[in-house]
Tab-separated table of C-alpha atoms in Angstrom:
chain	number	residue	atom	x	y	z
G	249	MET	CA	145.938	-28.817	-43.835
G	250	THR	CA	147.188	-30.853	-40.875
G	251	ILE	CA	148.909	-29.150	-38.123
G	252	SER	CA	151.175	-31.138	-35.844
G	253	ILE	CA	151.912	-29.717	-32.492
G	254	GLY	CA	153.142	-32.835	-30.452
G	255	GLY	CA	155.939	-34.227	-32.308
G	256	VAL	CA	158.570	-32.836	-29.820
G	257	SER	CA	156.189	-33.000	-26.534
G	258	SER	CA	155.642	-36.683	-27.179
G	259	SER	CA	159.461	-37.288	-27.357
G	260	TYR	CA	159.741	-35.611	-24.223
G	261	SER	CA	157.102	-37.848	-22.884
G	262	ARG	CA	158.851	-40.974	-23.807
G	263	SER	CA	162.036	-39.722	-22.081
G	264	ILE	CA	160.464	-38.922	-18.880
G	265	ALA	CA	158.619	-42.175	-18.724
G	266	THR	CA	161.911	-43.993	-19.364
G	267	ASN	CA	163.671	-41.730	-16.579
G	268	ARG	CA	160.935	-42.691	-14.248
G	269	LYS	CA	161.715	-46.617	-15.166
G	270	GLN	CA	165.501	-45.671	-14.371
G	271	GLN	CA	164.876	-44.046	-11.483
G	272	ALA	CA	162.321	-46.879	-9.737
G	273	GLN	CA	165.045	-49.530	-10.680
G	274	GLN	CA	167.623	-47.611	-8.918
G	275	LEU	CA	165.447	-47.147	-5.849
G	276	GLY	CA	165.013	-50.655	-5.846
G	277	ARG	CA	168.426	-51.812	-6.024
G	278	ILE	CA	169.390	-49.002	-3.167
G	279	GLY	CA	166.983	-50.222	-1.014
G	280	SER	CA	167.480	-53.821	-1.598
G	281	GLY	CA	171.121	-53.415	-1.541
G	282	LYS	CA	170.996	-55.795	-4.716
G	283	ARG	CA	171.976	-55.210	-8.115
G	284	ILE	CA	169.807	-58.224	-9.602
G	285	GLN	CA	166.259	-57.615	-8.962
G	286	ARG	CA	165.281	-60.380	-11.233
G	287	ALA	CA	166.509	-62.717	-13.953
G	288	ALA	CA	166.102	-59.771	-16.763
G	289	ASP	CA	168.652	-57.780	-15.099
G	290	ASP	CA	171.311	-60.377	-15.455
G	291	ALA	CA	170.454	-63.921	-16.170
G	292	ALA	CA	174.023	-65.430	-16.166
G	293	GLY	CA	174.755	-63.465	-13.043
G	294	LEU	CA	171.769	-64.519	-10.882
G	295	ALA	CA	172.502	-68.099	-12.006
G	296	ILE	CA	176.279	-67.750	-10.669
G	297	ALA	CA	175.037	-65.938	-7.424
G	298	LYS	CA	172.454	-68.583	-6.682
G	299	GLN	CA	174.904	-71.412	-7.147
G	300	LEU	CA	177.270	-69.278	-4.836
G	301	GLN	CA	174.761	-68.782	-2.048
G	302	ALA	CA	173.940	-72.457	-2.042
G	303	GLU	CA	177.909	-73.182	-1.872
G	304	LEU	CA	178.093	-70.715	1.053
G	305	GLY	CA	174.898	-72.645	2.574
G	306	SER	CA	176.545	-75.848	2.532
G	307	ALA	CA	179.880	-74.324	3.906
G	308	GLN	CA	177.670	-72.726	7.062
G	309	SER	CA	176.711	-76.383	7.400
G	310	VAL	CA	180.160	-77.806	7.415
G	311	SER	CA	181.056	-75.053	10.155
G	312	ARG	CA	178.419	-76.544	12.504
G	313	ASN	CA	179.364	-80.085	11.766
G	314	ILE	CA	182.987	-79.345	12.571
G	315	ASP	CA	181.729	-77.074	15.649
G	316	TYR	CA	180.148	-80.628	17.034
G	317	GLY	CA	183.115	-82.380	16.513
G	318	VAL	CA	185.249	-79.881	18.168
G	319	SER	CA	182.509	-80.008	21.342
G	320	GLN	CA	182.779	-83.992	21.512
G	321	SER	CA	186.421	-83.812	21.703
G	322	ASP	CA	186.254	-81.288	24.495
G	323	ILE	CA	183.816	-83.555	26.452
G	324	ALA	CA	185.775	-86.627	25.773
G	325	ASP	CA	189.371	-84.727	26.927
G	326	GLY	CA	187.496	-83.476	29.973
G	327	ALA	CA	186.273	-86.894	30.914
G	328	LEU	CA	189.824	-88.437	30.718
G	329	ASP	CA	191.013	-86.037	32.412
G	330	GLN	CA	188.875	-86.925	35.269
G	331	GLN	CA	190.152	-90.000	34.996
G	332	HIS	CA	193.490	-89.404	35.002
G	333	GLN	CA	193.342	-87.505	38.338
G	334	LEU	CA	191.896	-90.629	39.768
G	335	VAL	CA	194.056	-93.218	38.454
G	336	SER	CA	196.833	-90.641	39.927
G	337	ARG	CA	195.210	-90.818	43.404
G	338	MET	CA	195.080	-94.681	43.095
G	339	ARG	CA	198.472	-94.728	42.138
G	340	GLU	CA	199.272	-92.678	45.544
G	341	LEU	CA	197.148	-95.254	47.832
G	342	ALA	CA	198.878	-98.101	45.776
G	343	VAL	CA	202.335	-96.745	46.990
G	344	GLN	CA	201.153	-95.897	50.256
G	345	SER	CA	199.877	-99.620	50.694
G	346	SER	CA	202.811	-101.136	49.824
G	347	ASN	CA	204.365	-100.188	53.170
G	348	ASP	CA	204.514	-103.095	55.300
G	349	THR	CA	204.136	-101.612	58.399
G	350	LEU	CA	200.529	-100.799	57.747
G	351	SER	CA	197.815	-102.397	60.249
G	352	SER	CA	195.054	-104.229	58.844
G	353	ALA	CA	192.880	-101.321	59.542
G	354	ASN	CA	194.869	-98.574	57.712
G	355	ARG	CA	194.862	-101.110	54.813
G	356	SER	CA	191.161	-101.547	54.753
G	357	ALA	CA	191.227	-97.481	54.770
G	358	ILE	CA	193.128	-97.621	51.721
G	359	GLN	CA	191.226	-100.075	50.085
G	360	ALA	CA	187.851	-98.447	50.662
G	361	GLU	CA	188.806	-95.228	49.017
G	362	TYR	CA	190.465	-97.184	46.176
G	363	SER	CA	187.779	-99.101	45.576
G	364	GLN	CA	185.398	-95.632	45.357
G	365	LEU	CA	187.571	-94.307	43.242
G	366	GLN	CA	187.901	-97.392	41.089
G	367	GLN	CA	184.520	-97.250	40.427
G	368	GLU	CA	184.234	-93.343	39.691
G	369	VAL	CA	186.490	-94.314	36.776
G	370	GLY	CA	184.090	-96.971	35.286
G	371	ARG	CA	181.513	-94.650	35.898
G	372	ILE	CA	182.871	-91.855	34.033
G	373	ALA	CA	183.733	-94.329	31.097
G	374	GLU	CA	180.278	-95.438	31.107
G	375	THR	CA	177.873	-92.194	31.297
G	376	THR	CA	180.365	-89.873	29.204
G	377	GLU	CA	178.131	-89.177	26.348
G	378	PHE	CA	177.429	-86.322	23.287
G	379	ASN	CA	174.267	-86.166	22.113
G	380	GLY	CA	173.198	-89.546	23.315
G	381	ALA	CA	176.857	-91.183	21.790
G	382	ALA	CA	179.351	-92.831	23.953
G	383	LEU	CA	182.510	-91.324	24.047
G	384	LEU	CA	184.693	-93.545	25.975
G	385	LYS	CA	183.743	-96.853	25.232
G	386	GLY	CA	185.442	-97.541	21.912
G	387	GLY	CA	184.246	-96.991	18.337
G	388	GLY	CA	184.090	-93.936	16.461
G	389	VAL	CA	182.129	-91.225	14.162
G	390	GLU	CA	182.829	-89.751	11.014
G	391	LEU	CA	182.770	-85.699	10.638
G	392	GLN	CA	181.055	-84.351	7.445
G	393	VAL	CA	183.951	-81.448	7.191
G	394	GLY	CA	183.601	-80.833	3.301
G	395	THR	CA	180.756	-80.187	1.033
G	396	GLY	CA	181.250	-82.962	-1.039
G	397	GLY	CA	180.473	-86.788	-0.856
G	398	GLY	CA	183.963	-88.101	-1.194
G	399	ALA	CA	186.362	-90.091	1.521
G	400	GLU	CA	188.408	-86.560	1.965
G	401	ASP	CA	185.426	-84.410	2.895
G	402	ARG	CA	185.292	-86.455	5.866
G	403	ILE	CA	187.277	-86.711	9.291
G	404	ALA	CA	186.914	-89.758	11.734
G	405	ILE	CA	187.303	-89.300	15.389
G	406	ASP	CA	187.779	-92.543	17.405
G	407	SER	CA	186.555	-92.922	20.800
G	408	PRO	CA	188.691	-94.476	23.219
G	409	ASP	CA	187.685	-97.347	25.694
G	410	SER	CA	188.660	-96.083	28.983
G	411	GLY	CA	186.710	-98.631	30.910
G	412	ILE	CA	187.684	-100.418	33.892
G	413	ALA	CA	188.477	-103.455	32.106
G	414	SER	CA	190.212	-101.877	28.933
G	415	LEU	CA	192.390	-99.936	31.454
G	416	GLY	CA	193.562	-103.369	33.372
G	417	LEU	CA	192.356	-102.022	36.499
G	418	ASP	CA	189.154	-104.355	36.947
G	419	THR	CA	191.053	-106.915	39.051
G	420	VAL	CA	193.745	-104.570	41.061
G	421	ASP	CA	193.150	-104.243	44.362
G	422	LEU	CA	195.418	-103.023	47.769
G	423	THR	CA	194.389	-105.957	50.058
G	424	SER	CA	197.994	-106.525	50.917
G	425	ALA	CA	201.436	-104.850	50.062
G	426	ALA	CA	202.269	-107.510	47.650
G	427	ASN	CA	198.790	-107.043	45.781
G	428	SER	CA	199.516	-103.079	46.332
G	429	ARG	CA	203.250	-103.733	44.730
G	430	ALA	CA	201.588	-105.266	41.811
G	431	ALA	CA	198.936	-102.750	41.559
G	432	LEU	CA	201.639	-99.812	40.580
G	433	ASP	CA	202.914	-101.558	37.203
G	434	ALA	CA	198.953	-101.977	36.013
G	435	LEU	CA	197.914	-98.026	37.366
G	436	ASP	CA	201.269	-96.989	35.072
G	437	ALA	CA	199.873	-98.890	32.195
G	438	ALA	CA	196.431	-97.471	32.975
G	439	THR	CA	198.049	-94.068	32.994
G	440	GLU	CA	199.788	-94.234	29.681
G	441	SER	CA	196.732	-95.455	28.053
G	442	LEU	CA	194.752	-92.539	29.372
G	443	SER	CA	197.686	-90.389	28.142
G	444	GLN	CA	197.890	-91.861	24.776
G	445	SER	CA	193.740	-91.597	24.406
G	446	ARG	CA	194.251	-87.619	25.309
G	447	ALA	CA	197.081	-87.070	22.802
G	448	SER	CA	195.192	-88.816	19.966
G	449	ILE	CA	192.026	-86.591	20.732
G	450	GLY	CA	194.132	-83.665	21.070
G	451	ALA	CA	195.654	-84.239	17.861
G	452	THR	CA	192.011	-84.891	16.345
G	453	ARG	CA	191.297	-81.353	18.027
G	454	ASN	CA	193.842	-79.544	16.413
G	455	ARG	CA	193.183	-81.090	13.067
G	456	LEU	CA	189.421	-80.022	13.401
G	457	GLU	CA	190.394	-76.471	14.235
G	458	GLY	CA	192.330	-76.347	10.775
G	459	ALA	CA	189.642	-77.540	8.917
G	460	LEU	CA	187.369	-74.893	10.699
G	461	GLU	CA	189.794	-71.948	9.861
G	462	SER	CA	190.077	-73.201	6.104
G	463	ASN	CA	186.583	-73.413	6.111
G	464	ALA	CA	185.791	-70.136	7.494
G	465	VAL	CA	188.204	-68.639	4.746
G	466	THR	CA	186.102	-70.454	2.107
G	467	MET	CA	183.103	-69.257	3.503
G	468	GLU	CA	184.585	-65.617	3.282
G	469	ASN	CA	185.661	-65.852	-0.479
G	470	ILE	CA	182.582	-67.346	-1.594
G	471	ALA	CA	180.506	-64.703	0.135
G	472	ALA	CA	182.734	-62.007	-1.510
G	473	ALA	CA	182.060	-63.715	-4.848
G	474	ALA	CA	178.603	-63.805	-4.685
G	475	SER	CA	178.380	-60.095	-3.107
G	476	ARG	CA	180.911	-58.784	-6.362
G	477	ILE	CA	178.176	-60.483	-8.657
G	478	ALA	CA	174.803	-59.553	-6.786
G	479	ASP	CA	175.155	-56.406	-4.722
G	480	ALA	CA	174.368	-53.306	-5.701
G	481	ASP	CA	176.897	-50.389	-5.718
G	482	ILE	CA	175.451	-48.134	-3.383
G	483	ALA	CA	177.348	-45.043	-3.901
G	484	ARG	CA	177.114	-45.589	-7.659
G	485	GLU	CA	173.793	-46.317	-7.568
G	486	SER	CA	172.983	-42.855	-5.423
G	487	SER	CA	174.944	-41.108	-8.006
G	488	ASP	CA	173.101	-42.519	-10.916
G	489	LEU	CA	169.442	-41.691	-9.108
G	490	ALA	CA	170.735	-38.026	-8.491
G	491	LEU	CA	171.797	-37.824	-12.373
G	492	SER	CA	168.575	-39.522	-13.261
G	493	ARG	CA	166.226	-36.668	-11.077
G	494	THR	CA	167.813	-34.202	-12.656
G	495	ARG	CA	167.204	-35.245	-16.104
G	496	GLY	CA	163.976	-36.056	-15.416
G	497	GLU	CA	163.321	-32.366	-13.757
G	498	ILE	CA	165.189	-30.758	-16.831
G	499	ALA	CA	162.786	-33.082	-18.992
G	500	ASN	CA	159.681	-32.229	-17.441
G	501	ARG	CA	160.508	-28.417	-17.255
G	502	VAL	CA	161.223	-28.461	-21.412
G	503	SER	CA	158.106	-30.647	-21.952
G	504	LYS	CA	156.035	-28.167	-20.072
G	505	HIS	CA	157.668	-25.325	-21.458
G	506	GLU	CA	157.189	-27.008	-25.220
G	507	ALA	CA	153.395	-27.539	-24.295
G	508	GLY	CA	153.444	-23.863	-23.497
G	509	LEU	CA	154.904	-23.042	-27.010
G	510	SER	CA	152.801	-25.158	-28.979
G	511	ALA	CA	149.418	-23.993	-27.403
G	512	GLY	CA	150.787	-20.395	-28.067
G	513	MET	CA	151.399	-21.421	-31.785
G	514	LEU	CA	148.016	-22.883	-32.124
G	515	VAL	CA	146.136	-19.980	-30.667
G	516	ASP	CA	148.257	-17.780	-32.925
G	517	LEU	CA	147.180	-20.094	-36.145
G	518	ILE	CA	143.515	-20.218	-35.728
G	519	ALA	CA	143.539	-16.335	-34.552
């Protein structure tokens, strides 16, 4: 005759092993904060989450690109502002020099200051750069403000040419009253040119700010979507872990109780 005393115990043993596996998975999700620990947990969800993470990384690069563009615009605008102030002072000198009551010495002193300011306007145009690229010598750059390769994913930033010759001030002097009066029109034209350049830069900068805000919203939505798919619900996982531990403890005690009963029955049968 064959006596089986392990049927019930082995069932509880399997239950205990399964419960321990569940606890290990739950602890892993709580510890990492991720619902998907491996592809087997959710193959489709993992693929989607990884794609979203790649899109998020690209969007973060876009934000950096736009920040560079904003910084470039700020540097150019600051330099143009300095030129603006210098040209305004040059016009004041031209008005002063237009007066016939000035002596030769007076006019020479005015011309000396004018020449220094004129040179500084030119120097600013020659030396203003961002990351090695000239900003006030014409040309321009394209910023990658989207994650695609199309034209709609780029914004062009035109660089003004605010050199002395481009402003029409290279041949202007205040050596006589007549020249000084003629200089007024040239200085007015230079002021208008600088104003237009600054207006263009300001408009582009505002557009970049809009693109930056739009990209920030995109990143927020992508991150939220990835989180819903891949992140663990810590409250739920903690609750499930507590339940698993309770079930495991019950199964453990029942298993020990069954083992004790089985051993007692075997002793009785042998006796």
